[in-house]
mmCIF file of C-alpha atoms in Angstrom:
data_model
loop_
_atom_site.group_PDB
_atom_site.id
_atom_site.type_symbol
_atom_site.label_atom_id
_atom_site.label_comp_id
_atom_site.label_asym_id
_atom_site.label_seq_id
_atom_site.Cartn_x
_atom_site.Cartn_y
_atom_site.Cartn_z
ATOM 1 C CA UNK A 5 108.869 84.567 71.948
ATOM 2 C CA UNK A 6 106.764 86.209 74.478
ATOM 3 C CA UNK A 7 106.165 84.912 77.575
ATOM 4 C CA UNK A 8 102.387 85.217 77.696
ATOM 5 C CA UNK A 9 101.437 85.143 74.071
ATOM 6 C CA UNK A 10 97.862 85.155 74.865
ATOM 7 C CA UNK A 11 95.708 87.757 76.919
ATOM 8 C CA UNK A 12 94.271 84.421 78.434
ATOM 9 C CA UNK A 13 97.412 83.408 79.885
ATOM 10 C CA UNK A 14 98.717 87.021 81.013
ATOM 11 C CA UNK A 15 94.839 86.841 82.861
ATOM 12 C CA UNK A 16 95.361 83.637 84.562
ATOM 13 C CA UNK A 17 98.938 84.688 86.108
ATOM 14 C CA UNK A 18 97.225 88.048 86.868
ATOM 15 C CA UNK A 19 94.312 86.192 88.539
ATOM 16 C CA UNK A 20 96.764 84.275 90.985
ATOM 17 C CA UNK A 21 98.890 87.537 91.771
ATOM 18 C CA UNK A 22 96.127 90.199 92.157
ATOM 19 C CA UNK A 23 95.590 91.443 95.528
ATOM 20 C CA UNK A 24 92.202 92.724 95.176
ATOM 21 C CA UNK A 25 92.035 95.813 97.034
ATOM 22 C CA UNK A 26 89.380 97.634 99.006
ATOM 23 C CA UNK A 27 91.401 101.259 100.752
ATOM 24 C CA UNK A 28 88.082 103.765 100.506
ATOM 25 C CA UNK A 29 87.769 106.097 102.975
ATOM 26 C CA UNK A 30 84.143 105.341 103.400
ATOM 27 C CA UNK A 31 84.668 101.539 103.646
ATOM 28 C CA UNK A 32 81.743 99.229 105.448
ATOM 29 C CA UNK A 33 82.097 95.940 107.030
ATOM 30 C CA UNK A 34 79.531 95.176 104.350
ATOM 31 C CA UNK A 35 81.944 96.133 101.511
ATOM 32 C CA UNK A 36 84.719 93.947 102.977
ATOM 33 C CA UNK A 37 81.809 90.945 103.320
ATOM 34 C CA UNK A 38 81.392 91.506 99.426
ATOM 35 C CA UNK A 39 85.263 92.210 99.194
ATOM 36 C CA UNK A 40 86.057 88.712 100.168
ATOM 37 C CA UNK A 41 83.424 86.923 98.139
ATOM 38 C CA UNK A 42 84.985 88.381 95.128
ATOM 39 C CA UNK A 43 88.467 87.236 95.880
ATOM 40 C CA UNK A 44 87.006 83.469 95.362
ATOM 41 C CA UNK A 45 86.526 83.723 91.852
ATOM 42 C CA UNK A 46 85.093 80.492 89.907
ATOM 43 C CA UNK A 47 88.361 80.760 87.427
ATOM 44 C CA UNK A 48 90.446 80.354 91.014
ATOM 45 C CA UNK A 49 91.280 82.368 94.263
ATOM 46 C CA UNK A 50 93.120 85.636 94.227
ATOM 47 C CA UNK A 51 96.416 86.105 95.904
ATOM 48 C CA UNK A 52 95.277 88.506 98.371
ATOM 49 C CA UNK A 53 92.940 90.950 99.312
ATOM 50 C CA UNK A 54 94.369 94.673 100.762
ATOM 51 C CA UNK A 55 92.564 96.160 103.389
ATOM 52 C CA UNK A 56 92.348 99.247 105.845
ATOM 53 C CA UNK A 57 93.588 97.277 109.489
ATOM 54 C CA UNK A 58 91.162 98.075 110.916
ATOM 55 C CA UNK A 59 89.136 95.089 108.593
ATOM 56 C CA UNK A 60 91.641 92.840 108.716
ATOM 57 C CA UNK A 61 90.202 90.554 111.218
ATOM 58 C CA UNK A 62 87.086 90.650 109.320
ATOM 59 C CA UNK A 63 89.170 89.683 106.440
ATOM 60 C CA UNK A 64 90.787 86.863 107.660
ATOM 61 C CA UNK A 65 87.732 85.065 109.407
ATOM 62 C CA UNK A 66 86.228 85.207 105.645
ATOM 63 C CA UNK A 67 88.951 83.921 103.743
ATOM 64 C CA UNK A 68 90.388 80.152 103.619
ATOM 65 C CA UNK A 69 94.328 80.289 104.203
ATOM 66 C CA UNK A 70 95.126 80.363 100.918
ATOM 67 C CA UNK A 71 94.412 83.545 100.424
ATOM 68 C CA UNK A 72 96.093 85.977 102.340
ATOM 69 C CA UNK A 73 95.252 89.169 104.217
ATOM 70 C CA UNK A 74 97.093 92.085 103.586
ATOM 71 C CA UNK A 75 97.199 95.546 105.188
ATOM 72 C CA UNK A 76 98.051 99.234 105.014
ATOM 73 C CA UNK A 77 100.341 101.199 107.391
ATOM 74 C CA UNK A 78 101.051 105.043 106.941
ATOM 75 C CA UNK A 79 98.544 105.073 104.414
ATOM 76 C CA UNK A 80 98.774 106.999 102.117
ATOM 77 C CA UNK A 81 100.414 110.044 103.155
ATOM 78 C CA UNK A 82 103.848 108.424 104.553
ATOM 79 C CA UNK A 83 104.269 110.406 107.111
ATOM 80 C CA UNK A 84 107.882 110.599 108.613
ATOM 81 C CA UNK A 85 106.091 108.730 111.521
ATOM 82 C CA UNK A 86 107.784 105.521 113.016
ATOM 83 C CA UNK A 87 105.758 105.589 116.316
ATOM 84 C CA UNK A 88 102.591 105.708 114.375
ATOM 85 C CA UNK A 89 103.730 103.453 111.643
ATOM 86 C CA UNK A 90 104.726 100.686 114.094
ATOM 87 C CA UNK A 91 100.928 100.778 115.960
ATOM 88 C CA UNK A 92 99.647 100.485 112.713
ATOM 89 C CA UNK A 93 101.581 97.085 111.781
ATOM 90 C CA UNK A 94 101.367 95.782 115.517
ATOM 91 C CA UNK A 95 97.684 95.814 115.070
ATOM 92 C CA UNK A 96 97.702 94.018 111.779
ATOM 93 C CA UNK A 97 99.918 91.569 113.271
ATOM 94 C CA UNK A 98 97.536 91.131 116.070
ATOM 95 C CA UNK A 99 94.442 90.561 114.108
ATOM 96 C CA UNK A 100 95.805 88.051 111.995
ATOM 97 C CA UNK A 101 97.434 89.513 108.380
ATOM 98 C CA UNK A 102 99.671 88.025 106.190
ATOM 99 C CA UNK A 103 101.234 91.045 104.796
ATOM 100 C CA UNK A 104 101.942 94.881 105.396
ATOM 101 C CA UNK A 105 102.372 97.573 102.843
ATOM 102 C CA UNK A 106 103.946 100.513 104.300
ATOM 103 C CA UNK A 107 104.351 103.896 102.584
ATOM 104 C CA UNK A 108 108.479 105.226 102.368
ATOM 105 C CA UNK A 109 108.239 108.648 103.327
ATOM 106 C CA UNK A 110 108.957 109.650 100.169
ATOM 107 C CA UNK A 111 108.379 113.539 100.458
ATOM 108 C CA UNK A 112 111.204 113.028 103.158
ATOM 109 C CA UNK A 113 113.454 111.301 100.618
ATOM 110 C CA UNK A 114 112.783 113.995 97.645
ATOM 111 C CA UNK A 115 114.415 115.880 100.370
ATOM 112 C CA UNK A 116 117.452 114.503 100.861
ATOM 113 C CA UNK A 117 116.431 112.885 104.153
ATOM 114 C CA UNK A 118 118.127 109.886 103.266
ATOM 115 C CA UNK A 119 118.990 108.468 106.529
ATOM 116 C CA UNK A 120 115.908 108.736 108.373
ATOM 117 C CA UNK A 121 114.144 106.636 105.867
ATOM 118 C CA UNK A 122 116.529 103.745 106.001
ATOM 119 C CA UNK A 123 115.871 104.188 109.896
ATOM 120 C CA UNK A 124 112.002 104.358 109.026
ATOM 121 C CA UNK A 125 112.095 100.823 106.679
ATOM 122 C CA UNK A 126 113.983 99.129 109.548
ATOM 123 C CA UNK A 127 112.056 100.145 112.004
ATOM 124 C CA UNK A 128 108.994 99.046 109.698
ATOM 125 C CA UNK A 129 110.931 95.614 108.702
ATOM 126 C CA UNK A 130 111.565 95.025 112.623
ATOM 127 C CA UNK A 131 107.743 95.515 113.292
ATOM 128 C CA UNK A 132 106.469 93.014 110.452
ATOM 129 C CA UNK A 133 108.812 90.121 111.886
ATOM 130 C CA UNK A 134 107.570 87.075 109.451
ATOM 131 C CA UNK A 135 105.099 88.941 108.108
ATOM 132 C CA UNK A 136 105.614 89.684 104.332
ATOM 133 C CA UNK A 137 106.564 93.655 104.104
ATOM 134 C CA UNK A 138 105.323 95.661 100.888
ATOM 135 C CA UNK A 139 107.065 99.301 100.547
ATOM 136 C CA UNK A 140 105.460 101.521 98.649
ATOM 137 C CA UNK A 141 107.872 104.331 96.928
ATOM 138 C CA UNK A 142 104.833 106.253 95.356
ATOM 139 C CA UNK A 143 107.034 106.385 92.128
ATOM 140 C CA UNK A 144 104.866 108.633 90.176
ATOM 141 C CA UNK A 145 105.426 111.438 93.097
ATOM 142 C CA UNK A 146 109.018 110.647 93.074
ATOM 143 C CA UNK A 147 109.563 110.641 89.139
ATOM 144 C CA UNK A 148 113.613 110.978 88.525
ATOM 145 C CA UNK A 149 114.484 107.543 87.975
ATOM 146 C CA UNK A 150 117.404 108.427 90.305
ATOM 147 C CA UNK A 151 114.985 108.462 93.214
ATOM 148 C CA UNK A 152 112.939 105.892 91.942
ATOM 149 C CA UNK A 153 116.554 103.555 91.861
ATOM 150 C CA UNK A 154 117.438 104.621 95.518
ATOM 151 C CA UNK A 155 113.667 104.750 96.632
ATOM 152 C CA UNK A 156 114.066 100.548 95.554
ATOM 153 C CA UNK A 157 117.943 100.429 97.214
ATOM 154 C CA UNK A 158 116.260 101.289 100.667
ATOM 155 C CA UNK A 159 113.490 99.234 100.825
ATOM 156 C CA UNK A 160 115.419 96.227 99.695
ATOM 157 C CA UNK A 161 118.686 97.160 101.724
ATOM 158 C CA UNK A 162 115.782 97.066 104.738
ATOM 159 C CA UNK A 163 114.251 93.940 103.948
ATOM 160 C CA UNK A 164 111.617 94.495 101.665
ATOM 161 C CA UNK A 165 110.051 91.076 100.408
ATOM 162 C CA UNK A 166 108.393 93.343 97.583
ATOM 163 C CA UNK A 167 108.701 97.193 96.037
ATOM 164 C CA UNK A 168 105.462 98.503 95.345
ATOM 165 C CA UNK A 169 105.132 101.542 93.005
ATOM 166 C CA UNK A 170 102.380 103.148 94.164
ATOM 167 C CA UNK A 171 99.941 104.038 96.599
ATOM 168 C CA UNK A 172 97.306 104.671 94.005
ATOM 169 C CA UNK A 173 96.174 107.935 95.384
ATOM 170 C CA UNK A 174 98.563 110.040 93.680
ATOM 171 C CA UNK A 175 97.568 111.634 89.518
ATOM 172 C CA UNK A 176 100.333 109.521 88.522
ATOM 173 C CA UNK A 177 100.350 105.953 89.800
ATOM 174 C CA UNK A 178 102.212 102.672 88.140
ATOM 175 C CA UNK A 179 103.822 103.680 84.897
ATOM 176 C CA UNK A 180 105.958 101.266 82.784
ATOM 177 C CA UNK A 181 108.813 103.724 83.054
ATOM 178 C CA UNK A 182 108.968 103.459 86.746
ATOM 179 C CA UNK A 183 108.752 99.732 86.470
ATOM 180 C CA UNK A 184 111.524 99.759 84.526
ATOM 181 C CA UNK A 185 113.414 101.095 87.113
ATOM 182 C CA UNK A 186 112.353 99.398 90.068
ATOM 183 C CA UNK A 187 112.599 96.343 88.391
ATOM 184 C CA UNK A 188 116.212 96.683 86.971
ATOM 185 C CA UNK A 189 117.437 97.154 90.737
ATOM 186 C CA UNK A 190 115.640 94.077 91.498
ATOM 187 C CA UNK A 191 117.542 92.035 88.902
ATOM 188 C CA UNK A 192 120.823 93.920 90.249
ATOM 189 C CA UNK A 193 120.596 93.278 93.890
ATOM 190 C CA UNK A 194 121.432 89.768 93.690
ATOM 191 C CA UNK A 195 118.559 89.165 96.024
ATOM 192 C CA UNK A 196 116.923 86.204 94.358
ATOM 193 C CA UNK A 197 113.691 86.721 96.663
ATOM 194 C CA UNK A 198 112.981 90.145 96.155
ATOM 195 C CA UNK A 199 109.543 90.933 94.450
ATOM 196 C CA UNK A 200 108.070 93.631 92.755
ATOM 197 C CA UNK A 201 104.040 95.255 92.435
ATOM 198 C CA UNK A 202 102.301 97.214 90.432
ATOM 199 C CA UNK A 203 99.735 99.115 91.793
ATOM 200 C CA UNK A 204 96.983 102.040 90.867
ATOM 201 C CA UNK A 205 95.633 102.463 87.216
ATOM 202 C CA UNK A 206 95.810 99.072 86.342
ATOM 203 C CA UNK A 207 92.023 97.898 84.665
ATOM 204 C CA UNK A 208 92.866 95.560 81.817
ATOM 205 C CA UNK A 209 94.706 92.243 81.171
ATOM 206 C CA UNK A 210 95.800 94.327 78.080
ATOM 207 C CA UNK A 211 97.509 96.491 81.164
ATOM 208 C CA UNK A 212 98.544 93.465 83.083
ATOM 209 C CA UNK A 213 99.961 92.125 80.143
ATOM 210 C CA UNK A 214 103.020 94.509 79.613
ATOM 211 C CA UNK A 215 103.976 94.650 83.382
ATOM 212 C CA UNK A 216 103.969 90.537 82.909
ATOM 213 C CA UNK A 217 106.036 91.225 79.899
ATOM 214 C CA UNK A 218 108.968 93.673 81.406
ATOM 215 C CA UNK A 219 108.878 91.327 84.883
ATOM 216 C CA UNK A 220 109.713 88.378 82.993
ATOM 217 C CA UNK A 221 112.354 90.062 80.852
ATOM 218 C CA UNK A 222 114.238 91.957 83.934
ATOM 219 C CA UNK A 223 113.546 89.227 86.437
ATOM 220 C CA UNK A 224 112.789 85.677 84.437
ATOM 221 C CA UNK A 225 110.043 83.751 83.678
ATOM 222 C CA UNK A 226 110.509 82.113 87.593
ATOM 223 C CA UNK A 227 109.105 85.666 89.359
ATOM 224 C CA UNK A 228 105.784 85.373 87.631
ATOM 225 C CA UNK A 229 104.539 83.883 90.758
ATOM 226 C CA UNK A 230 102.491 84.816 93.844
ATOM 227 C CA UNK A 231 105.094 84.964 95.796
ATOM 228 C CA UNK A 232 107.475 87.836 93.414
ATOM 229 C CA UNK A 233 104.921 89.145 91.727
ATOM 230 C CA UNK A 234 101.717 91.233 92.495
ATOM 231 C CA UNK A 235 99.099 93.478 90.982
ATOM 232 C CA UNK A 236 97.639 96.261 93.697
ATOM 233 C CA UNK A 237 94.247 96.740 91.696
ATOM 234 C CA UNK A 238 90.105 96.487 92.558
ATOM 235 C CA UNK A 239 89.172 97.075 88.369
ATOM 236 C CA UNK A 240 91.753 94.386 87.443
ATOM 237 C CA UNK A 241 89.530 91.635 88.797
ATOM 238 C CA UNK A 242 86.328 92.579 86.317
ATOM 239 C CA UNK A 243 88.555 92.410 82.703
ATOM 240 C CA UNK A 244 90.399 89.523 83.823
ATOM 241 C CA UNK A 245 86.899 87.584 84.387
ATOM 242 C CA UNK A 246 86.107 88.911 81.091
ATOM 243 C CA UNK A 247 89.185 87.413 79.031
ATOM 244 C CA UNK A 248 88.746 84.033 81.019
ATOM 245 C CA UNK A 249 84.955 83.818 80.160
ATOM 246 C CA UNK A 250 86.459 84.550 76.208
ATOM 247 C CA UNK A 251 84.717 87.987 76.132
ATOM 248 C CA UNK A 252 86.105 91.493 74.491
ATOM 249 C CA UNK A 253 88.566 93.191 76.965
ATOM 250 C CA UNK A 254 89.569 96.777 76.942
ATOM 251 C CA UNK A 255 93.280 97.829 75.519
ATOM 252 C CA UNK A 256 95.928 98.722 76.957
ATOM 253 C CA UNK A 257 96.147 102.434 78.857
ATOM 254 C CA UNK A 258 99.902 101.739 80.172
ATOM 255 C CA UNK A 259 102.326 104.220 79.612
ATOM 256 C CA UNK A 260 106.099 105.199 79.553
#
């Protein structure tokens, strides 16, 4: 039996695990005004919304406490850069976020540079202190599931409260396949905390659906919450709307 048998359920869970996301290059205070307003839908809040730092006090000021402020750091080219990484989550800490997703320096990994990007993650993890840390593996980049398996063993062997697949700036972004993977050394590392999002080229509850599917089979029906579970998307928001109002939604585009 399915966990979510019904789009309408996979929509609700998505609804309360979406961080709606805003990372343009040309971003406006105005955008992150309207940015905000969306994240309070009248089906119920989002979990967070994703934002350059530099709009993250912005963010916060517009948001009640429930939902929480999230930020980028060596986005999106993860640099080999701990000085620069470390600015960049100081001054998200400062301005009030929640939560930091920082980029592995995966180009650095596909390298073999395995040791400096364990140093990197706890240099990162050291930085956040309490503040939830999101790593970012940029899976469709990194593509052998090998590296996608030790991509996850670093971040979680740092700290990682959640392994993020992508940065969504790459041709490939989330892919089932890569899920898979990431998600299977979840459910091995004995590390009942550890959390897991999907993010870039997710538009439909159709797509949410099967990510909500493979999460609850690797991981249990239990890490279909906020606090395990997240969606990285800003087209996410519109189909979910759509499936709670009880209007057509588009199928699924998720791949292997």
């Amino acid at each position: 039996m399915p966990l979510t048998p019904t789009l309408s359920d996979a929509a609700s869970i998505a609804l309360r695990c979406l961080d709606l996301t805003s990372l343009n290059d040309g971003d406006t205070p105005a955008d992150i005004d309207a940015l905000c307003q969306r994240a309070q839908t009248r089906f119920g809040p989002v979990a967070a919304v994703c934002v350059w730092p530099r709009f993250v006090a912005q963010a916060r000021g517009l948001l009640p406490p429930t939902i929480r402020v999230a930020a980028v750091a060596n986005f999106p080219d993860g640099a080999l850069d701990v000085a620069r990484t470390v600015r960049d989550i100081s001054a998200i800490q400062s301005a009030g976020g929640d939560e930091v997703d920082v980029v592995l320096p995966y180009r650095a990994l596909m390298q073999g540079q395995t040791t400096p990007c364990a140093d990197f993650l706890q240099a990162a993890r050291k930085a956040c202190g309490p503040l939830t840390l999101k790593v970012i593996i940029e899976s469709g980049v990194l593509v052998d599931h090998a590296l996608i398996a030790r991509a996850t063993q670093l971040a979680l062997a740092a700290g990682a409260d959640f392994v993020k697949t992508s940065t969504g700036k790459t041709r490939v972004s989330a892919t089932l396949d890569a899920a898979t993977v990431i998600l299977q050394e979840l459910a091995n590392s004995g590390l009942p905390g550890a959390g897991f999002k999907a993010s870039g080229g997710i538009r439909s509850v159709a797509d949410a659906h099967a990510y909500l599917e493979l999460a609850s089979q690797l991981l249990g029906a239990q890490a279909l919450t906020p606090s395990r579970f997240r969606f990285g998307a800003s087209a996410l928001l519109s189909d979910i709307e759509a499936v709670l109002s009880g209007h057509a939604t588009a199928p699924s585009t998720s791949t292997y």
